[in-house]
Coordinates of C-alpha atoms in Angstrom, one line a residue:
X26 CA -22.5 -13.1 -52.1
X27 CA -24.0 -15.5 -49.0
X28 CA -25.1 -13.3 -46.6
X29 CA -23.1 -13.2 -42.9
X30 CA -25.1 -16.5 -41.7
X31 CA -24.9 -18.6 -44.8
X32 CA -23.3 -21.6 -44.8
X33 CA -19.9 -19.9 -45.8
X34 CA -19.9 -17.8 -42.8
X35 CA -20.4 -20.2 -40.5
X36 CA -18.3 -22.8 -41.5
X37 CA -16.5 -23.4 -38.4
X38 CA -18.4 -25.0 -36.0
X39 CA -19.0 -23.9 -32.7
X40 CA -18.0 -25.8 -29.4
X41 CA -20.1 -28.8 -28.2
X42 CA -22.4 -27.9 -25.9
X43 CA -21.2 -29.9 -23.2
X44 CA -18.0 -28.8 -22.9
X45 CA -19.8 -25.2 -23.2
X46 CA -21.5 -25.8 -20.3
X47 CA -18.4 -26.9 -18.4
X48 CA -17.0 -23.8 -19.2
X49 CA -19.6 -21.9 -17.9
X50 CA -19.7 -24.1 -14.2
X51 CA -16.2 -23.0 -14.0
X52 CA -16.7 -19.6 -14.5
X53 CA -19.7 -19.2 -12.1
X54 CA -17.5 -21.3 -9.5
X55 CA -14.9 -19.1 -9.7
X56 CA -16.9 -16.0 -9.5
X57 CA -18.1 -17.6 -6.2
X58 CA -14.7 -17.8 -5.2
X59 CA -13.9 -14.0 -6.1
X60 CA -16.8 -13.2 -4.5
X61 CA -16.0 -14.6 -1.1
X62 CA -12.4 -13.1 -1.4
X63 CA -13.9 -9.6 -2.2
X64 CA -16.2 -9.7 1.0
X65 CA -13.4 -10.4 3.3
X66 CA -11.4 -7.5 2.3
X67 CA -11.7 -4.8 4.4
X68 CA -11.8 -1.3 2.8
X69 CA -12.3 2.0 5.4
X70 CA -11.1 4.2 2.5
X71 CA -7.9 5.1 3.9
X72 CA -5.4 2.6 2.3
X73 CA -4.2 2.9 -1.0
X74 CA -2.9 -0.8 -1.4
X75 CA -6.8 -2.2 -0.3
X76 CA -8.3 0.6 -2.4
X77 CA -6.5 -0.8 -5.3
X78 CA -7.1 -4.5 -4.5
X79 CA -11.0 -4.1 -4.4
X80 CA -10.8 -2.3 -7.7
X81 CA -9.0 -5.4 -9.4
X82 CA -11.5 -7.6 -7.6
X83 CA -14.5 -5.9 -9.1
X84 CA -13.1 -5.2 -12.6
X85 CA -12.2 -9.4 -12.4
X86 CA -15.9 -9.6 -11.4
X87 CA -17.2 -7.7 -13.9
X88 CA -15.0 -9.3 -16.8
X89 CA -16.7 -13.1 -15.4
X90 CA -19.8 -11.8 -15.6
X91 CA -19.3 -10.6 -18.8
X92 CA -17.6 -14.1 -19.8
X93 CA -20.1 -16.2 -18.2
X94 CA -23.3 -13.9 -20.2
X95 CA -21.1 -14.4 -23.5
X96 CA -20.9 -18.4 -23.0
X97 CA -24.4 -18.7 -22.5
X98 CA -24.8 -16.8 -25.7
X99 CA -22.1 -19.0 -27.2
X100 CA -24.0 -22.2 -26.0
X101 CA -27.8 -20.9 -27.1
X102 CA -25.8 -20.5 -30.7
X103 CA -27.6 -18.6 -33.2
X104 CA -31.1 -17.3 -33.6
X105 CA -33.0 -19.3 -36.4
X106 CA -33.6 -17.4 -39.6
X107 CA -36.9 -17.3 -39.6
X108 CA -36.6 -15.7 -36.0
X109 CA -34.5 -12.9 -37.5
X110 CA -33.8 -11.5 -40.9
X111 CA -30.2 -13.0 -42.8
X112 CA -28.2 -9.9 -42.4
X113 CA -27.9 -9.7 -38.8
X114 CA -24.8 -11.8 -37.5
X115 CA -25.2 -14.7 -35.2
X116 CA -25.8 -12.7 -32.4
X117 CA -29.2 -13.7 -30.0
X118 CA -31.1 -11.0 -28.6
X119 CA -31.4 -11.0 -25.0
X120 CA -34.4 -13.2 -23.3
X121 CA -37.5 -11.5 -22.6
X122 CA -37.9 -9.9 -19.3
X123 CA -33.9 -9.1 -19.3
X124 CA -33.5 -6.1 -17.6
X125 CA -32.2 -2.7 -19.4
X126 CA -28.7 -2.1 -18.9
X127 CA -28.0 -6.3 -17.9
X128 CA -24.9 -8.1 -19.7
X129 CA -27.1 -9.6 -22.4
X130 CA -28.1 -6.4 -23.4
X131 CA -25.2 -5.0 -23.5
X132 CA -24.1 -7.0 -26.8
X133 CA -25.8 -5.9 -30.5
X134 CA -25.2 -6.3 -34.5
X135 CA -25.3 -4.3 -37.3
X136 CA -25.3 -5.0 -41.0
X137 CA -24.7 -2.3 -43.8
X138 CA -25.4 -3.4 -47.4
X139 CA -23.7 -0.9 -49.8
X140 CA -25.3 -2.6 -52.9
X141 CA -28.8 -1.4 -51.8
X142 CA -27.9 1.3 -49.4
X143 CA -29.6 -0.7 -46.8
X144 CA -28.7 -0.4 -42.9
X145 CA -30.2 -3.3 -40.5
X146 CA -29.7 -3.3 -36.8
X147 CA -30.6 -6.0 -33.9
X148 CA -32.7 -4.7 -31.0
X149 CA -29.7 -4.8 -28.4
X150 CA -28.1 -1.9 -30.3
X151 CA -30.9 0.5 -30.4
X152 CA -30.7 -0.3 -26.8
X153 CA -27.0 0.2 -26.6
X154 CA -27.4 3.5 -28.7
X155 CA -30.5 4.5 -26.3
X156 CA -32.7 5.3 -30.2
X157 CA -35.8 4.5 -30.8
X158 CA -36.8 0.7 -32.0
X159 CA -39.4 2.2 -34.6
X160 CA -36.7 4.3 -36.4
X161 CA -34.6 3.6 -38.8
X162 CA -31.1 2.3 -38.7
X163 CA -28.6 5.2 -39.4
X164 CA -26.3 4.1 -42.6
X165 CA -22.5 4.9 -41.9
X166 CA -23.2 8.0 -43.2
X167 CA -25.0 9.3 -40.6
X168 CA -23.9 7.3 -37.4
X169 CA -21.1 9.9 -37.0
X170 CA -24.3 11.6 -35.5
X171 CA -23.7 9.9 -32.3
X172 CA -20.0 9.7 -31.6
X173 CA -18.5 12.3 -29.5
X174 CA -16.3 14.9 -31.7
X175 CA -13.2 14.1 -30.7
X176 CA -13.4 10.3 -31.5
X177 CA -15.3 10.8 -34.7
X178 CA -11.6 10.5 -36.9
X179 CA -11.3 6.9 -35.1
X180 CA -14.5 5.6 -36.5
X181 CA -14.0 7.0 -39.5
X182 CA -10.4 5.9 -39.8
X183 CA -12.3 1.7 -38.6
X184 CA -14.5 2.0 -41.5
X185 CA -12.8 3.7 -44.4
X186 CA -9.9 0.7 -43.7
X187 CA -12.7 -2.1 -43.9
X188 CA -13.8 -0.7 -47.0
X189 CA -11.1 0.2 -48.7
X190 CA -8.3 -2.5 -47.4
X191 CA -11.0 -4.9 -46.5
X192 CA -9.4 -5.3 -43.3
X193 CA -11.4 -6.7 -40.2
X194 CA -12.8 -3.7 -37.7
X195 CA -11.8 -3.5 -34.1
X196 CA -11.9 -0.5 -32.1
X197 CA -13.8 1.8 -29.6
X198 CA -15.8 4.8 -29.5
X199 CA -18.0 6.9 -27.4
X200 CA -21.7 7.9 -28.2
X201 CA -24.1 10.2 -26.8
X202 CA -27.6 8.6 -25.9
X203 CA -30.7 11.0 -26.6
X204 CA -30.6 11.5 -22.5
X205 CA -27.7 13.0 -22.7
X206 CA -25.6 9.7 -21.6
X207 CA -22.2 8.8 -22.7
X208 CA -21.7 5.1 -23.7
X209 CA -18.1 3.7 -24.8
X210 CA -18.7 1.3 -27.8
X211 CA -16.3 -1.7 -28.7
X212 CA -16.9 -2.7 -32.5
X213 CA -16.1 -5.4 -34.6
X214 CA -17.0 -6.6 -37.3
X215 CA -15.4 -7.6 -41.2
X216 CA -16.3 -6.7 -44.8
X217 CA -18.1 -9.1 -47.4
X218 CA -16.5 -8.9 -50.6
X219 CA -17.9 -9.7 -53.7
X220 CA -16.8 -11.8 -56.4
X221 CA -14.9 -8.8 -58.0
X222 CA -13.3 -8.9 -54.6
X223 CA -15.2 -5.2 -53.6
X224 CA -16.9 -4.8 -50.9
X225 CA -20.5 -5.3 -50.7
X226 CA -21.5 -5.2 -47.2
X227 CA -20.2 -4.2 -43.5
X228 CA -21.4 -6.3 -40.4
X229 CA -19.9 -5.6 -37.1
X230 CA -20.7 -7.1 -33.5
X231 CA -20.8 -3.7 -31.4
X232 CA -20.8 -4.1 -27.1
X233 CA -21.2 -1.6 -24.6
X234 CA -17.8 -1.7 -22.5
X235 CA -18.5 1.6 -20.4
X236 CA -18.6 -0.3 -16.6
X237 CA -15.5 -2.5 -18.3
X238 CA -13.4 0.8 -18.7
X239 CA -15.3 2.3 -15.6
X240 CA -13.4 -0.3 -13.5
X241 CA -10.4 -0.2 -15.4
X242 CA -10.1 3.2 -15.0
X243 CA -10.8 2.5 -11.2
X244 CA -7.9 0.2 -11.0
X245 CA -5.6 2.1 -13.1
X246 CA -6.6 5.4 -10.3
X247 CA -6.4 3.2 -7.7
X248 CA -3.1 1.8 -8.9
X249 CA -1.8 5.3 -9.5
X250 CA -2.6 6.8 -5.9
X251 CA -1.0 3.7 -4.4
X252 CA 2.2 4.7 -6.1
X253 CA 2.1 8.0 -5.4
X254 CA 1.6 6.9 -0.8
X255 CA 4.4 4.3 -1.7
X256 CA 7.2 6.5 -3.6
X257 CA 6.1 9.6 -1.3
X258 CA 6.6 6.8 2.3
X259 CA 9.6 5.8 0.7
X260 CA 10.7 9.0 0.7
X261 CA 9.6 9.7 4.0
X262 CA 11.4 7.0 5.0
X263 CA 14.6 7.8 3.2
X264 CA 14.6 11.5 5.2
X265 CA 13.8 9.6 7.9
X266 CA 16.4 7.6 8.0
X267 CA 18.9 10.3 7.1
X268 CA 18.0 12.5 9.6
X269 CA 18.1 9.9 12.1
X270 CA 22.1 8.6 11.2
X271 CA 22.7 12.5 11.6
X272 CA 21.5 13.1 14.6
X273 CA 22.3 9.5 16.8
X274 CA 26.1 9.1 17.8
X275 CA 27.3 6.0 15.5
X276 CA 26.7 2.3 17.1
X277 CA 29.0 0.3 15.0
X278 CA 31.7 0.2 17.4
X279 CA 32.2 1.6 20.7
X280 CA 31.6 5.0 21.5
X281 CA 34.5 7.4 21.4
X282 CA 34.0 10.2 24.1
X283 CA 36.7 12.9 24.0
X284 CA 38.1 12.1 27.5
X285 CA 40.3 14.6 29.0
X286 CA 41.5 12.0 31.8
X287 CA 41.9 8.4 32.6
X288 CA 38.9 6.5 30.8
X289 CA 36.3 5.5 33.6
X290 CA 33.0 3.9 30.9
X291 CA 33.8 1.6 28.7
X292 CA 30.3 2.7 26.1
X293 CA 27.9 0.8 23.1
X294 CA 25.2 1.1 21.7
X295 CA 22.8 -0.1 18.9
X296 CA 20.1 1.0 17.0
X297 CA 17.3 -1.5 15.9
X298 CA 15.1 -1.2 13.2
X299 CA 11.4 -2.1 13.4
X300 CA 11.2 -6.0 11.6
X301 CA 8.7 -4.1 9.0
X302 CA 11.8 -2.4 7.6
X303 CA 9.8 0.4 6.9
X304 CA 9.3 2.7 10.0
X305 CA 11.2 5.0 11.2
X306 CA 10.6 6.2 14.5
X307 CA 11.5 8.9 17.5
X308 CA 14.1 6.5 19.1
X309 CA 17.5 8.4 20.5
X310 CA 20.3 7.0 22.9
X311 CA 23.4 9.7 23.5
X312 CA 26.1 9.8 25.2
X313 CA 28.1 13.1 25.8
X314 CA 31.1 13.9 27.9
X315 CA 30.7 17.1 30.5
X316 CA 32.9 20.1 31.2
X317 CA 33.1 18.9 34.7
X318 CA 34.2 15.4 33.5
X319 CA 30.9 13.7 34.1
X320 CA 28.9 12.0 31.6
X321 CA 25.8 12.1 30.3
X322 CA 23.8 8.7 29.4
X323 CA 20.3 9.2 27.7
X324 CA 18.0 7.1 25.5
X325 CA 14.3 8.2 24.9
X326 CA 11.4 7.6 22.5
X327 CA 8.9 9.6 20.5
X328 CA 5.6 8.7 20.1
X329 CA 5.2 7.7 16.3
X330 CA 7.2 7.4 13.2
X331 CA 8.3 9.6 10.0
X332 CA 10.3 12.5 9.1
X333 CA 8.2 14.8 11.4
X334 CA 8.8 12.4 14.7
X335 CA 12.6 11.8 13.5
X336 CA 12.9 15.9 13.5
X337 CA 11.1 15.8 16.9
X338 CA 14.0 13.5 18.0
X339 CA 16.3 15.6 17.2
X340 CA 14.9 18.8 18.2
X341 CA 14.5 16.8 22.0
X342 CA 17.9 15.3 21.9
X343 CA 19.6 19.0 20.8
X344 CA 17.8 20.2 23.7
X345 CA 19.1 17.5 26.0
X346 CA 22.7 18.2 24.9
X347 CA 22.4 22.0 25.4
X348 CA 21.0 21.6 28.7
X349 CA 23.4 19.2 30.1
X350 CA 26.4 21.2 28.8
X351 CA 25.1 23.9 31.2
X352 CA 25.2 22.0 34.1
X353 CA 21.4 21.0 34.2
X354 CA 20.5 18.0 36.6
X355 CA 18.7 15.2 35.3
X356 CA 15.4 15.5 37.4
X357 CA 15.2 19.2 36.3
X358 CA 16.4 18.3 32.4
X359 CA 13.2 16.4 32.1
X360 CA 11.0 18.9 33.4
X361 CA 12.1 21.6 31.2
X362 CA 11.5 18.7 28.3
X363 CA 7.9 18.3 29.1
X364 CA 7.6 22.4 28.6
X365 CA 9.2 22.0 25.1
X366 CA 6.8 19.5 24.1
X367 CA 3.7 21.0 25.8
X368 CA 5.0 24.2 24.1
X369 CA 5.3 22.9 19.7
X370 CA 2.5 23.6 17.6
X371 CA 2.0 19.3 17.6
X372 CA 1.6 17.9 20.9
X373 CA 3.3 14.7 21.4
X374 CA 4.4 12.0 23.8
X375 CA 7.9 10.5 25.1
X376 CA 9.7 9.0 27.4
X377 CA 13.5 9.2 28.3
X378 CA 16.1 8.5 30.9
X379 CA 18.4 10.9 31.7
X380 CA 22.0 9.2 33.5
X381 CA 24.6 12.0 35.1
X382 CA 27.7 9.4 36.1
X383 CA 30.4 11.4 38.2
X384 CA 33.9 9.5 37.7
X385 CA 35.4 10.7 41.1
X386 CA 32.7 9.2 43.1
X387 CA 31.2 6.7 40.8
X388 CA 27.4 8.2 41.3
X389 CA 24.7 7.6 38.8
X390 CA 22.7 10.2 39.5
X391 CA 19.1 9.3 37.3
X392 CA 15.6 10.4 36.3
X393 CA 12.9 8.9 34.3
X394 CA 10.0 10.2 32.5
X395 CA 7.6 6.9 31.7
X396 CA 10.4 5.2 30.4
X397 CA 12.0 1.4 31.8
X398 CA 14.2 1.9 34.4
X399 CA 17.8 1.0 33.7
X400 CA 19.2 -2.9 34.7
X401 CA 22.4 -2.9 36.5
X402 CA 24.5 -5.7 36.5
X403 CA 26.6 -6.9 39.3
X404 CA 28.4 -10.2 40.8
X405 CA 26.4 -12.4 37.5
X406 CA 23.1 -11.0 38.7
X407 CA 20.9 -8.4 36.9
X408 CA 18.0 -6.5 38.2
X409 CA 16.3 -2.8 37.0
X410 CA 16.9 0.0 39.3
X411 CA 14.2 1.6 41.3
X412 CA 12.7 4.5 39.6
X413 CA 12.0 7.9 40.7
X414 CA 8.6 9.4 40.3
X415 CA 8.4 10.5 36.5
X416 CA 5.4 11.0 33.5
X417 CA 5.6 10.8 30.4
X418 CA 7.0 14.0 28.4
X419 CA 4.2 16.1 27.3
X420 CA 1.7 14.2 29.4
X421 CA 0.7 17.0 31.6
X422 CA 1.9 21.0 32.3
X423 CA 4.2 21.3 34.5
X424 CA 5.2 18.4 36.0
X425 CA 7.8 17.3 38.1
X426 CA 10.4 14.6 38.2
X427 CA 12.7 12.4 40.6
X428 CA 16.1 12.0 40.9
X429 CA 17.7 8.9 42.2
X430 CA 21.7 7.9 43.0
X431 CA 23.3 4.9 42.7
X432 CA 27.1 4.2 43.4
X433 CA 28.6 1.8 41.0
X434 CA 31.4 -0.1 41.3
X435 CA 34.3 -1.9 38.9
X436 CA 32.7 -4.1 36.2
X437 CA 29.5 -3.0 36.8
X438 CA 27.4 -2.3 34.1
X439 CA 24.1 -0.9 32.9
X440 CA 21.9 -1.0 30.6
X441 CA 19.6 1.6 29.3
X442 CA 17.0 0.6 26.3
X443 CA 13.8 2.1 24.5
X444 CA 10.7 -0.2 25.0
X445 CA 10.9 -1.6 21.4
X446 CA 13.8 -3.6 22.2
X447 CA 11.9 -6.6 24.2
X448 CA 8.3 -7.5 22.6
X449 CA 5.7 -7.4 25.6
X450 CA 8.1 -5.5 27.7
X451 CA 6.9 -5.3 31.3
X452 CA 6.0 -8.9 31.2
X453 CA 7.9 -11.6 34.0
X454 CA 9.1 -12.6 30.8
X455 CA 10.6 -10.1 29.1
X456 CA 12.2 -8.7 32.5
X457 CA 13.8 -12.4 32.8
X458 CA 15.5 -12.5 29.2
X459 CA 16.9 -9.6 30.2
X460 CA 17.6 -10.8 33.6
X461 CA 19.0 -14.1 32.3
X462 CA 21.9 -12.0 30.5
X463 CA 23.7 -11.8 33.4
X464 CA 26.1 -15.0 32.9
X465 CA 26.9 -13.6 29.1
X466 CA 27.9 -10.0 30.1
X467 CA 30.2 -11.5 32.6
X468 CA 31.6 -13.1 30.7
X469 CA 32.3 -10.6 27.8
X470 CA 35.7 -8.2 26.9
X471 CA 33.8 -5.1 26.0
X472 CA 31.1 -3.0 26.3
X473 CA 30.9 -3.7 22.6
X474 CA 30.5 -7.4 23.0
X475 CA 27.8 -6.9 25.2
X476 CA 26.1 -5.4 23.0
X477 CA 26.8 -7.6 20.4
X478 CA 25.1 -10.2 22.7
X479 CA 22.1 -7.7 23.1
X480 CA 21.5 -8.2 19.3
X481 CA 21.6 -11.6 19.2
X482 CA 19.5 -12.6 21.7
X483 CA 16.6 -9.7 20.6
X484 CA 17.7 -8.9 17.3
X485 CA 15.4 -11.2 15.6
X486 CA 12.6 -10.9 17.3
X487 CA 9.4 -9.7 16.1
X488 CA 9.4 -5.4 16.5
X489 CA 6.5 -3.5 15.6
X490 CA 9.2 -0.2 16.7
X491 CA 12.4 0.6 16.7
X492 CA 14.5 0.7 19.3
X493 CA 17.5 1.6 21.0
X494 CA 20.4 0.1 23.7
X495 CA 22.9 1.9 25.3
X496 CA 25.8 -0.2 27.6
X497 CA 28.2 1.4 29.9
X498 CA 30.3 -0.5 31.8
X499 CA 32.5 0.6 34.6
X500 CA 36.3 0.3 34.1
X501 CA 37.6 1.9 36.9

């Protein structure tokens, strides 16, 4: 029977060697390309999603390397027999001076001979293996000897198939090194039959894959930890989300108050979602009906987003409710909320306006705590009211805030909003869009329409938060 690198064996001819060679330019130019893409991809450690793209970008890497060191293999074809005794395969040994442990070393072959119990191996897999050169090869028999316990029923399961059903082998294993190393093995290889069709020999090609399933395994942690943050934020969000729709008074349509006599605010309001889609944050507007027949107007803002700042939210706006069913003045309402949030085991930060309207007299009676003042509109004109003194809600113990009254009159209206509503809010800008809405809320039905107009004009615009507007327009 010809031996592995007769003429039979080698029948098909390998590529040309040009269009080896072209091969291998585009695989070094596109490992330059990975390579530049790598380095600009930042990675502090704390996201998942980059975590997991670095991972694929060095298990890509790796595989080109190991591509491009297989093509020049491929291109240098095989070693002449005289270099090398018959039974090895056409594998080439690494160049001299490659370093231990570098991609050309990381390829060996292997010939067992059953007719004279004979056991040949190339000088890549005693390197592979970590045995000595001077030693023997180990037959079949005794190459057990280096695979781990628990996958010595796979190898034996590769070879009894090659020599029994003469079927081609391709699998993996793990060996031990001498130094006490673990090494994952990929082997393939076929039987040569004889002419009464039995076999007479096993050669395999056998490759050290342990960085390959190093990085694999990378990616395939990586990939799992990035599910995990993205089903556990979507399920922040979801509770989020929930809790928020509990807690806000609905915005698709006016607001209902339970008025006990003649209807003096016509009310709206509107929650917006940041553009992302995917945060939730401590945005609230209210508005509640009094024993005394006033109302109360409020919108505020929580510093950050999730299911702890959307409970925040709520545990502030419950608090504004109770207060203000009490009789609690607006000034003195956001006082006692900066003690509840210097007082919770997580400091935060907010801001709010707090509106007391009196129907008899038409008085807005109004504090702030670091938050933009309200706009009133009058006569096709719009301008923010002057703000009392007022911090930020858990900025500082103990401080105090300003009241300020305004008298309204029929068909005025105001507008109270959370800061995410207008991108750079603060800016000339920003205060003249809102300015310039004047003309339109003049010329609209309803509070509802107002709002309507609100959305349309800021609605698309780029958000990095929530946010939140509140209209009440005076009907009489």
């Amino acid at each position: 029977m010809p031996s592995p690198v007769s003429a039979d064996r080698s029948a098909p001819q390998p590529p040309g060697r040009g269009s080896v060679e072209a091969l291998i330019t585009q695989t070094r130019r596109l490992k330059g390309d990975m390579v530049a893409v790598r380095r600009d991809t930042q990675d502090d450690g704390s996201d998942p999603e980059e975590r997991w793209q670095r991972a694929l970008y060095d298990l890509a890497l790796h595989q080109l390397d190991d591509l491009d060191a297989h093509l020049a293999q491929l291109r240098d074809g095989p070693v002449p027999a005289e270099a090398e005794p018959a039974v090895f395969p056409a594998v080439r040994p690494a160049p001299a001076g490659t370093p231990r442990g570098s991609l050309l070393s990381r390829v060996g072959s292997a010939e067992w001979n059953f007719l004279t119990d004979e056991a040949s191996w190339s000088g890549e897999l005693y390197e592979i293996l970590g045995r000595d050169p001077d030693a023997p090869a180990l037959t079949l028999d005794e190459l057990p000897s280096l695979v781990l316990d628990e996958d010595r029923p796979k190898l034996t399961a590769l070879v009894t198939d090659c020599l029994v059903d003469a079927r081609p082998i391709d699998g993996e294993f793990r060996v031990v090194r001498p130094d006490g190393s673990v090494r994952t093995v990929h082997m393939m290889g076929e039987p040569v039959l004889g002419p009464d069709g039995g076999t007479t020999s096993m050669w395999s090609v056998l490759r050290d894959v342990s960085e390959l399933r190093r990085h694999r395994r990378t990616v395939r942690d990586s990939h799992d930890s990035l599910q995990h943050h993205r089903s556990r934020a979507q399920t922040e969000h979801r509770l989020a989300a929930e809790l928020q729709e509990a807690v806000l008074p609905p915005w698709r349509g006016s607001l209902r108050l339970p008025h006990q006599g003649p209807r003096t605010l016509d009310l709206a309001a509107h929650h917006l979602p940041a553009t992302a889609g995917t945060l939730i944050g401590g945005d609230w507007y209210d508005a509640l009906e009094l024993a005394d027949g006033a109302t109360l107007l409020s919108v505020g803002d929580l510093t950050g987003h999730g299911v702890a700042v959307a409970s925040g939210m709520a545990m502030l706006l419950g608090a504004v409710r109770g207060m203000a069913m009490v009789g609690t003045r607006p000034g003195e309402l956001l006082g006692l909320l900066n003690q509840l949030l210097d007082a919770t085991v997580q400091p935060a930060l907010g801001s709010a306006v707090c509106c007391h309207y009196r129907p008899e007299d038409r008085a807005l009676v109004w504090a702030q705590a670091g938050h933009p003042a309200p706009l009133l509109y009058r006569d096709g004109t719009g301008s923010p009211l002057n703000a009392p003194d007022g911090v930020l809600l858990g900025a500082t113990t103990g401080a105090t805030y300003g009241e300020t009254e305004v008298t309204l009159e029929p068909g005025d209206l105001v507008l109270l909003h959370t800061d995410g509503l207008v991108p750079d809010h603060g800016s000339t800008s920003a205060m003249d869009r809102l300015r310039d809405l004047a003309p339109r809320f003049g010329a609209a039905r309803t509070a509802q329409d107002c709002v309507r107009t609100v959305v349309e004009e800021f609605g698309g615009s780029e958000r990095e938060d929530d946010a939140c507007v509140l209209v009440a327009r005076v009907t009489g």
